[in-house]
mmCIF file of N, CA and C in Angstrom:
data_model
loop_
_atom_site.group_PDB
_atom_site.id
_atom_site.type_symbol
_atom_site.label_atom_id
_atom_site.label_comp_id
_atom_site.label_asym_id
_atom_site.label_seq_id
_atom_site.Cartn_x
_atom_site.Cartn_y
_atom_site.Cartn_z
ATOM 1 N N UNK A 750 86.454 93.354 124.633
ATOM 2 C CA UNK A 750 87.076 93.638 123.620
ATOM 3 C C UNK A 750 86.890 95.321 123.022
ATOM 4 N N UNK A 751 88.162 95.726 122.784
ATOM 5 C CA UNK A 751 87.202 96.936 122.069
ATOM 6 C C UNK A 751 87.412 96.748 120.187
ATOM 7 N N UNK A 752 88.827 96.037 120.004
ATOM 8 C CA UNK A 752 88.218 95.220 118.691
ATOM 9 C C UNK A 752 87.071 94.457 118.865
ATOM 10 N N UNK A 753 86.614 93.752 119.210
ATOM 11 C CA UNK A 753 85.445 92.908 119.262
ATOM 12 C C UNK A 753 84.737 93.825 119.006
ATOM 13 N N UNK A 754 84.367 95.057 119.799
ATOM 14 C CA UNK A 754 82.831 96.382 119.649
ATOM 15 C C UNK A 754 83.134 96.602 118.348
ATOM 16 N N UNK A 755 83.959 97.104 117.667
ATOM 17 C CA UNK A 755 84.305 97.695 116.512
ATOM 18 C C UNK A 755 83.982 96.986 115.280
ATOM 19 N N UNK A 756 85.018 95.862 115.430
ATOM 20 C CA UNK A 756 84.444 94.949 114.065
ATOM 21 C C UNK A 756 83.148 94.449 114.207
ATOM 22 N N UNK A 757 82.608 94.027 115.171
ATOM 23 C CA UNK A 757 80.699 93.690 115.044
ATOM 24 C C UNK A 757 79.861 94.557 115.279
ATOM 25 N N UNK A 758 80.185 95.650 114.924
ATOM 26 C CA UNK A 758 79.404 96.429 115.265
ATOM 27 C C UNK A 758 78.705 97.297 114.308
ATOM 28 N N UNK A 759 77.047 97.487 114.578
ATOM 29 C CA UNK A 759 76.515 97.626 113.419
ATOM 30 C C UNK A 759 76.600 98.528 111.864
ATOM 31 N N UNK A 760 77.297 99.122 112.237
ATOM 32 C CA UNK A 760 77.535 100.312 111.692
ATOM 33 C C UNK A 760 78.654 99.885 110.794
ATOM 34 N N UNK A 761 79.465 98.777 110.720
ATOM 35 C CA UNK A 761 80.532 97.947 110.437
ATOM 36 C C UNK A 761 79.800 97.106 109.093
ATOM 37 N N UNK A 762 79.011 96.389 109.489
ATOM 38 C CA UNK A 762 78.036 95.359 108.777
ATOM 39 C C UNK A 762 77.535 96.580 107.534
ATOM 40 N N UNK A 763 76.663 97.147 108.135
ATOM 41 C CA UNK A 763 75.949 98.386 107.045
ATOM 42 C C UNK A 763 77.319 98.903 106.072
ATOM 43 N N UNK A 764 78.250 99.164 106.380
ATOM 44 C CA UNK A 764 79.025 99.680 105.422
ATOM 45 C C UNK A 764 79.423 98.163 104.971
ATOM 46 N N UNK A 765 80.123 97.311 105.339
ATOM 47 C CA UNK A 765 80.518 96.214 104.115
ATOM 48 C C UNK A 765 79.426 95.741 103.914
ATOM 49 N N UNK A 766 78.049 96.267 103.886
ATOM 50 C CA UNK A 766 76.777 95.711 102.660
ATOM 51 C C UNK A 766 77.169 96.506 101.561
ATOM 52 N N UNK A 767 77.225 97.920 102.087
ATOM 53 C CA UNK A 767 77.031 98.690 100.919
ATOM 54 C C UNK A 767 79.028 98.858 99.597
ATOM 55 N N UNK A 768 80.071 98.368 100.226
ATOM 56 C CA UNK A 768 80.972 98.020 99.412
ATOM 57 C C UNK A 768 80.481 97.211 99.060
ATOM 58 N N UNK A 769 80.163 96.012 99.460
ATOM 59 C CA UNK A 769 80.113 94.796 98.318
ATOM 60 C C UNK A 769 78.783 95.094 97.041
ATOM 61 N N UNK A 770 78.225 95.744 96.942
ATOM 62 C CA UNK A 770 77.479 96.588 96.026
ATOM 63 C C UNK A 770 78.347 96.783 94.832
ATOM 64 N N UNK A 771 79.655 97.444 95.183
ATOM 65 C CA UNK A 771 80.370 97.618 93.949
ATOM 66 C C UNK A 771 81.801 96.771 93.229
ATOM 67 N N UNK A 772 81.064 95.504 93.649
ATOM 68 C CA UNK A 772 82.063 94.596 92.757
ATOM 69 C C UNK A 772 81.257 94.380 91.320
ATOM 70 N N UNK A 773 80.124 94.110 90.838
ATOM 71 C CA UNK A 773 79.741 94.379 89.727
ATOM 72 C C UNK A 773 79.955 95.475 88.696
ATOM 73 N N UNK A 774 79.872 96.571 89.803
ATOM 74 C CA UNK A 774 80.680 97.829 88.686
ATOM 75 C C UNK A 774 82.117 97.876 88.538
ATOM 76 N N UNK A 775 82.760 97.192 89.544
ATOM 77 C CA UNK A 775 84.612 96.603 89.298
ATOM 78 C C UNK A 775 84.536 95.750 88.216
ATOM 79 N N UNK A 776 83.523 94.883 87.832
ATOM 80 C CA UNK A 776 83.782 93.764 86.775
ATOM 81 C C UNK A 776 83.395 94.405 85.215
ATOM 82 N N UNK A 777 82.575 95.439 85.684
ATOM 83 C CA UNK A 777 82.371 96.229 84.501
ATOM 84 C C UNK A 777 83.001 97.005 84.022
ATOM 85 N N UNK A 778 83.562 98.076 84.502
ATOM 86 C CA UNK A 778 84.918 98.780 84.874
ATOM 87 C C UNK A 778 86.006 98.382 84.608
ATOM 88 N N UNK A 779 86.461 96.863 84.694
ATOM 89 C CA UNK A 779 87.273 96.143 84.400
ATOM 90 C C UNK A 779 87.318 95.544 82.574
ATOM 91 N N UNK A 780 86.539 95.282 82.726
ATOM 92 C CA UNK A 780 85.717 95.156 81.082
ATOM 93 C C UNK A 780 86.382 95.841 80.545
ATOM 94 N N UNK A 781 85.981 97.074 80.653
ATOM 95 C CA UNK A 781 85.988 98.059 79.378
ATOM 96 C C UNK A 781 87.548 98.643 79.314
ATOM 97 N N UNK A 782 88.102 98.295 80.874
ATOM 98 C CA UNK A 782 89.696 98.644 81.137
ATOM 99 C C UNK A 782 90.366 97.694 79.863
ATOM 100 N N UNK A 783 89.957 96.720 80.332
ATOM 101 C CA UNK A 783 91.100 95.752 79.544
ATOM 102 C C UNK A 783 90.601 95.487 78.069
ATOM 103 N N UNK A 784 89.295 96.148 77.301
ATOM 104 C CA UNK A 784 89.032 95.969 76.109
ATOM 105 C C UNK A 784 89.451 97.179 75.213
ATOM 106 N N UNK A 785 89.858 98.179 76.209
ATOM 107 C CA UNK A 785 90.533 99.593 76.000
ATOM 108 C C UNK A 785 91.729 99.449 75.231
ATOM 109 N N UNK A 786 92.133 98.213 76.555
ATOM 110 C CA UNK A 786 93.815 97.999 76.282
ATOM 111 C C UNK A 786 94.288 97.418 75.291
ATOM 112 N N UNK A 787 93.243 95.702 74.860
ATOM 113 C CA UNK A 787 93.290 95.620 73.919
ATOM 114 C C UNK A 787 93.168 96.472 72.365
ATOM 115 N N UNK A 788 92.475 96.755 72.259
ATOM 116 C CA UNK A 788 91.865 98.186 71.421
ATOM 117 C C UNK A 788 93.469 99.074 70.831
ATOM 118 N N UNK A 789 93.755 99.040 72.099
ATOM 119 C CA UNK A 789 95.254 100.682 71.826
ATOM 120 C C UNK A 789 95.907 99.740 70.958
ATOM 121 N N UNK A 790 95.863 98.111 71.975
ATOM 122 C CA UNK A 790 97.252 97.542 71.082
ATOM 123 C C UNK A 790 97.251 96.851 69.898
ATOM 124 N N UNK A 791 95.722 97.064 69.561
ATOM 125 C CA UNK A 791 95.677 96.845 68.039
ATOM 126 C C UNK A 791 95.323 97.904 67.263
ATOM 127 N N UNK A 792 95.310 98.880 67.769
ATOM 128 C CA UNK A 792 95.686 100.136 66.747
ATOM 129 C C UNK A 792 97.308 100.471 66.304
ATOM 130 N N UNK A 793 97.523 100.392 67.578
ATOM 131 C CA UNK A 793 99.327 100.371 67.424
ATOM 132 C C UNK A 793 99.934 98.868 66.326
ATOM 133 N N UNK A 794 99.683 97.892 66.928
ATOM 134 C CA UNK A 794 100.145 96.816 65.984
ATOM 135 C C UNK A 794 99.140 97.141 64.766
ATOM 136 N N UNK A 795 98.338 97.387 63.751
ATOM 137 C CA UNK A 795 98.141 98.165 62.712
ATOM 138 C C UNK A 795 98.325 99.835 61.975
ATOM 139 N N UNK A 796 99.069 99.921 62.589
ATOM 140 C CA UNK A 796 100.145 101.011 63.121
ATOM 141 C C UNK A 796 99.184 102.529 62.508
ATOM 142 N N UNK A 797 98.299 102.940 63.462
ATOM 143 C CA UNK A 797 97.568 103.794 63.353
ATOM 144 C C UNK A 797 98.114 104.850 63.617
ATOM 145 N N UNK A 798 98.088 106.219 63.405
ATOM 146 C CA UNK A 798 98.783 107.509 64.049
ATOM 147 C C UNK A 798 98.201 107.452 65.588
ATOM 148 N N UNK A 799 99.348 107.925 66.411
ATOM 149 C CA UNK A 799 98.689 108.127 67.857
ATOM 150 C C UNK A 799 97.701 109.343 68.579
ATOM 151 N N UNK A 800 97.280 109.844 67.655
ATOM 152 C CA UNK A 800 96.243 110.395 67.536
ATOM 153 C C UNK A 800 94.710 109.764 67.785
ATOM 154 N N UNK A 801 94.808 108.416 67.177
ATOM 155 C CA UNK A 801 93.508 107.713 66.931
ATOM 156 C C UNK A 801 94.213 106.561 68.177
ATOM 157 N N UNK A 802 95.212 106.536 68.868
ATOM 158 C CA UNK A 802 95.516 105.602 69.861
ATOM 159 C C UNK A 802 95.058 105.953 71.254
ATOM 160 N N UNK A 803 95.518 107.459 71.208
ATOM 161 C CA UNK A 803 95.415 108.147 72.506
ATOM 162 C C UNK A 803 94.363 108.242 73.360
ATOM 163 N N UNK A 804 93.124 108.242 72.325
ATOM 164 C CA UNK A 804 91.967 108.096 73.482
ATOM 165 C C UNK A 804 91.530 106.814 74.481
ATOM 166 N N UNK A 805 92.412 106.110 73.447
ATOM 167 C CA UNK A 805 91.875 104.638 74.483
ATOM 168 C C UNK A 805 92.498 104.524 75.403
ATOM 169 N N UNK A 806 94.227 104.986 75.338
ATOM 170 C CA UNK A 806 94.964 104.789 76.354
ATOM 171 C C UNK A 806 94.561 105.331 77.551
ATOM 172 N N UNK A 807 93.563 106.929 77.280
ATOM 173 C CA UNK A 807 93.748 108.129 78.422
ATOM 174 C C UNK A 807 91.945 107.061 79.108
ATOM 175 N N UNK A 808 91.560 106.795 77.899
ATOM 176 C CA UNK A 808 90.128 105.229 78.953
ATOM 177 C C UNK A 808 90.916 104.550 79.737
ATOM 178 N N UNK A 809 91.639 103.775 79.003
ATOM 179 C CA UNK A 809 92.527 102.752 80.330
ATOM 180 C C UNK A 809 92.836 103.508 81.320
ATOM 181 N N UNK A 810 93.903 104.464 81.360
ATOM 182 C CA UNK A 810 93.957 104.973 82.635
ATOM 183 C C UNK A 810 93.388 105.492 83.646
ATOM 184 N N UNK A 811 92.111 106.077 83.013
ATOM 185 C CA UNK A 811 90.965 106.227 83.826
ATOM 186 C C UNK A 811 89.975 105.821 84.699
ATOM 187 N N UNK A 812 90.306 104.183 83.924
ATOM 188 C CA UNK A 812 88.906 103.094 84.593
ATOM 189 C C UNK A 812 89.964 102.417 85.809
ATOM 190 N N UNK A 813 91.181 102.532 85.430
ATOM 191 C CA UNK A 813 92.492 102.200 86.465
ATOM 192 C C UNK A 813 91.977 102.765 87.610
ATOM 193 N N UNK A 814 92.361 104.263 87.508
ATOM 194 C CA UNK A 814 92.091 104.925 88.481
ATOM 195 C C UNK A 814 90.660 104.502 88.980
ATOM 196 N N UNK A 815 89.804 104.494 88.865
ATOM 197 C CA UNK A 815 88.316 104.635 89.292
ATOM 198 C C UNK A 815 88.362 103.175 89.636
ATOM 199 N N UNK A 816 88.785 102.377 88.996
ATOM 200 C CA UNK A 816 88.529 100.967 89.882
ATOM 201 C C UNK A 816 89.540 100.887 91.058
ATOM 202 N N UNK A 817 90.835 101.772 91.164
ATOM 203 C CA UNK A 817 91.337 102.170 92.737
ATOM 204 C C UNK A 817 90.621 102.587 93.638
ATOM 205 N N UNK A 818 89.444 103.690 92.929
ATOM 206 C CA UNK A 818 88.780 104.921 93.758
ATOM 207 C C UNK A 818 87.648 103.211 94.750
ATOM 208 N N UNK A 819 87.151 102.759 93.572
ATOM 209 C CA UNK A 819 86.010 101.908 94.250
ATOM 210 C C UNK A 819 86.463 100.948 95.512
ATOM 211 N N UNK A 820 88.040 100.531 95.302
ATOM 212 C CA UNK A 820 88.236 99.539 96.374
ATOM 213 C C UNK A 820 88.827 100.294 97.958
ATOM 214 N N UNK A 821 88.555 101.788 97.294
ATOM 215 C CA UNK A 821 88.872 102.338 99.117
ATOM 216 C C UNK A 821 87.841 102.423 99.945
ATOM 217 N N UNK A 822 88.500 101.565 101.347
ATOM 218 C CA UNK A 822 87.568 100.857 102.401
ATOM 219 C C UNK A 822 87.489 99.316 102.209
ATOM 220 N N UNK A 823 87.720 98.906 100.974
ATOM 221 C CA UNK A 823 87.588 97.484 101.157
ATOM 222 C C UNK A 823 88.283 96.530 101.978
ATOM 223 N N UNK A 824 89.315 97.384 103.192
ATOM 224 C CA UNK A 824 90.540 96.564 103.593
ATOM 225 C C UNK A 824 89.295 96.321 105.374
ATOM 226 N N UNK A 825 88.581 96.971 105.218
ATOM 227 C CA UNK A 825 87.236 96.417 106.654
ATOM 228 C C UNK A 825 87.102 95.297 106.222
ATOM 229 N N UNK A 826 86.832 94.782 105.362
ATOM 230 C CA UNK A 826 85.948 93.680 104.763
ATOM 231 C C UNK A 826 87.023 92.637 105.351
ATOM 232 N N UNK A 827 88.217 93.109 105.276
ATOM 233 C CA UNK A 827 88.885 91.573 105.342
ATOM 234 C C UNK A 827 89.613 91.826 106.870
ATOM 235 N N UNK A 828 89.753 92.755 107.426
ATOM 236 C CA UNK A 828 90.111 93.508 108.857
ATOM 237 C C UNK A 828 88.975 92.288 109.667
ATOM 238 N N UNK A 829 87.672 92.942 108.705
ATOM 239 C CA UNK A 829 86.876 91.658 109.736
ATOM 240 C C UNK A 829 86.644 90.388 109.200
ATOM 241 N N UNK A 830 87.266 90.227 108.295
ATOM 242 C CA UNK A 830 87.519 88.239 108.039
ATOM 243 C C UNK A 830 88.412 87.885 108.473
ATOM 244 N N UNK A 831 89.383 88.556 109.227
ATOM 245 C CA UNK A 831 90.476 88.178 109.586
ATOM 246 C C UNK A 831 90.077 87.831 111.333
ATOM 247 N N UNK A 832 89.590 89.224 111.684
ATOM 248 C CA UNK A 832 88.604 89.055 113.081
ATOM 249 C C UNK A 832 87.507 87.836 113.167
ATOM 250 N N UNK A 833 86.993 87.684 112.486
ATOM 251 C CA UNK A 833 85.809 86.357 112.492
ATOM 252 C C UNK A 833 86.603 85.386 112.721
ATOM 253 N N UNK A 834 88.091 84.887 111.619
ATOM 254 C CA UNK A 834 88.373 83.671 111.577
ATOM 255 C C UNK A 834 89.507 83.051 112.840
ATOM 256 N N UNK A 835 89.785 84.932 113.685
ATOM 257 C CA UNK A 835 90.426 84.378 115.038
ATOM 258 C C UNK A 835 89.306 84.007 116.265
ATOM 259 N N UNK A 836 88.163 84.631 116.223
ATOM 260 C CA UNK A 836 87.152 83.872 116.833
ATOM 261 C C UNK A 836 86.377 82.167 117.040
ATOM 262 N N UNK A 837 87.238 82.005 115.579
ATOM 263 C CA UNK A 837 86.759 80.473 115.080
ATOM 264 C C UNK A 837 87.402 79.562 116.154
ATOM 265 N N UNK A 838 86.419 78.913 117.025
ATOM 266 C CA UNK A 838 87.381 78.035 117.785
ATOM 267 C C UNK A 838 86.821 76.611 117.463
ATOM 268 N N UNK A 839 86.736 76.304 116.296
ATOM 269 C CA UNK A 839 86.267 74.818 115.474
ATOM 270 C C UNK A 839 87.084 75.195 114.695
ATOM 271 N N UNK A 840 87.832 75.731 113.966
ATOM 272 C CA UNK A 840 88.946 75.316 112.641
ATOM 273 C C UNK A 840 90.465 74.927 113.949
ATOM 274 N N UNK A 841 90.880 74.157 112.737
ATOM 275 C CA UNK A 841 92.203 73.595 112.648
ATOM 276 C C UNK A 841 93.173 75.036 113.311
ATOM 277 N N UNK A 842 94.015 75.134 114.401
ATOM 278 C CA UNK A 842 94.968 76.080 114.638
ATOM 279 C C UNK A 842 95.735 76.370 113.305
ATOM 280 N N UNK A 843 96.310 75.824 112.936
ATOM 281 C CA UNK A 843 97.470 75.863 111.559
ATOM 282 C C UNK A 843 96.172 76.488 110.817
ATOM 283 N N UNK A 844 95.293 75.680 110.281
ATOM 284 C CA UNK A 844 93.998 76.859 108.853
ATOM 285 C C UNK A 844 93.550 77.844 109.687
ATOM 286 N N UNK A 845 93.393 78.367 111.300
ATOM 287 C CA UNK A 845 93.250 79.509 111.398
ATOM 288 C C UNK A 845 94.302 80.368 111.703
ATOM 289 N N UNK A 846 95.285 80.213 111.766
ATOM 290 C CA UNK A 846 95.718 81.583 111.742
ATOM 291 C C UNK A 846 96.690 81.194 109.986
ATOM 292 N N UNK A 847 96.958 80.784 109.168
ATOM 293 C CA UNK A 847 96.667 80.771 107.700
ATOM 294 C C UNK A 847 96.097 81.872 107.485
ATOM 295 N N UNK A 848 94.303 81.601 107.912
ATOM 296 C CA UNK A 848 92.977 82.334 107.299
ATOM 297 C C UNK A 848 93.157 83.843 107.724
ATOM 298 N N UNK A 849 93.789 83.841 108.922
ATOM 299 C CA UNK A 849 94.155 85.346 109.506
ATOM 300 C C UNK A 849 95.109 85.830 108.850
ATOM 301 N N UNK A 850 96.381 85.289 108.471
ATOM 302 C CA UNK A 850 97.347 85.388 107.847
ATOM 303 C C UNK A 850 96.612 85.930 106.295
ATOM 304 N N UNK A 851 96.271 85.118 105.731
ATOM 305 C CA UNK A 851 95.814 85.559 104.011
ATOM 306 C C UNK A 851 94.703 87.068 104.320
ATOM 307 N N UNK A 852 94.184 86.897 105.680
ATOM 308 C CA UNK A 852 92.792 88.128 105.552
ATOM 309 C C UNK A 852 93.580 89.698 105.866
ATOM 310 N N UNK A 853 95.010 89.299 106.862
ATOM 311 C CA UNK A 853 95.366 90.701 106.845
ATOM 312 C C UNK A 853 96.717 91.079 105.758
ATOM 313 N N UNK A 854 96.968 89.923 105.535
ATOM 314 C CA UNK A 854 97.970 90.286 103.727
ATOM 315 C C UNK A 854 97.126 91.148 103.465
ATOM 316 N N UNK A 855 95.876 90.337 102.722
ATOM 317 C CA UNK A 855 94.948 91.558 101.699
ATOM 318 C C UNK A 855 94.313 92.512 101.945
ATOM 319 N N UNK A 856 94.386 92.787 103.608
ATOM 320 C CA UNK A 856 93.887 94.422 104.047
ATOM 321 C C UNK A 856 95.172 94.761 104.230
ATOM 322 N N UNK A 857 96.350 94.379 104.400
ATOM 323 C CA UNK A 857 97.250 95.576 104.383
ATOM 324 C C UNK A 857 97.535 95.863 102.869
ATOM 325 N N UNK A 858 97.680 94.817 101.744
ATOM 326 C CA UNK A 858 97.532 95.076 100.554
ATOM 327 C C UNK A 858 96.382 96.232 100.335
ATOM 328 N N UNK A 859 95.334 96.293 100.109
ATOM 329 C CA UNK A 859 94.255 97.429 100.621
ATOM 330 C C UNK A 859 94.641 98.481 100.661
ATOM 331 N N UNK A 860 95.020 98.030 102.124
ATOM 332 C CA UNK A 860 95.410 99.674 102.646
ATOM 333 C C UNK A 860 96.320 100.606 102.287
ATOM 334 N N UNK A 861 97.445 99.950 101.538
ATOM 335 C CA UNK A 861 98.589 100.329 100.863
ATOM 336 C C UNK A 861 98.030 100.898 99.647
ATOM 337 N N UNK A 862 97.325 100.032 99.159
ATOM 338 C CA UNK A 862 96.450 100.615 97.522
ATOM 339 C C UNK A 862 95.947 102.180 97.595
ATOM 340 N N UNK A 863 95.132 101.914 98.752
ATOM 341 C CA UNK A 863 94.721 103.451 99.238
ATOM 342 C C UNK A 863 94.922 104.725 99.487
ATOM 343 N N UNK A 864 96.460 104.393 100.390
ATOM 344 C CA UNK A 864 97.741 105.383 100.067
ATOM 345 C C UNK A 864 98.476 105.790 99.001
ATOM 346 N N UNK A 865 98.149 105.026 98.576
ATOM 347 C CA UNK A 865 99.046 104.773 96.719
ATOM 348 C C UNK A 865 97.677 106.129 95.905
ATOM 349 N N UNK A 866 96.517 105.706 95.953
ATOM 350 C CA UNK A 866 95.668 106.743 95.567
ATOM 351 C C UNK A 866 95.686 108.134 96.285
ATOM 352 N N UNK A 867 95.395 108.172 97.482
ATOM 353 C CA UNK A 867 95.284 109.405 98.286
ATOM 354 C C UNK A 867 96.369 110.292 98.129
#
């Protein structure tokens, strides 16, 4: 089928290997974003002026947008996982459909997340 030809194409496998390298960067950016969020909250709670808090708020927002940019294209990974679960013949049918639904749910979430970024 056309879907199988697309899902199991070597180009898709190569793309998924590339997308998998962004996981470490996302964790680092998330750590920096949450530290910036915490530090902005701490500065706010200790009654510092807004001019001191503003850079950390900006860093928090920019790292959030950067992380969203890194998630662009991750939906392909979940569509492939759903196709792989659909092709699995040894799995219990109920678990199979739950796995397919889960992967399609993640794929749709990431697709809509990409639409909100663009």
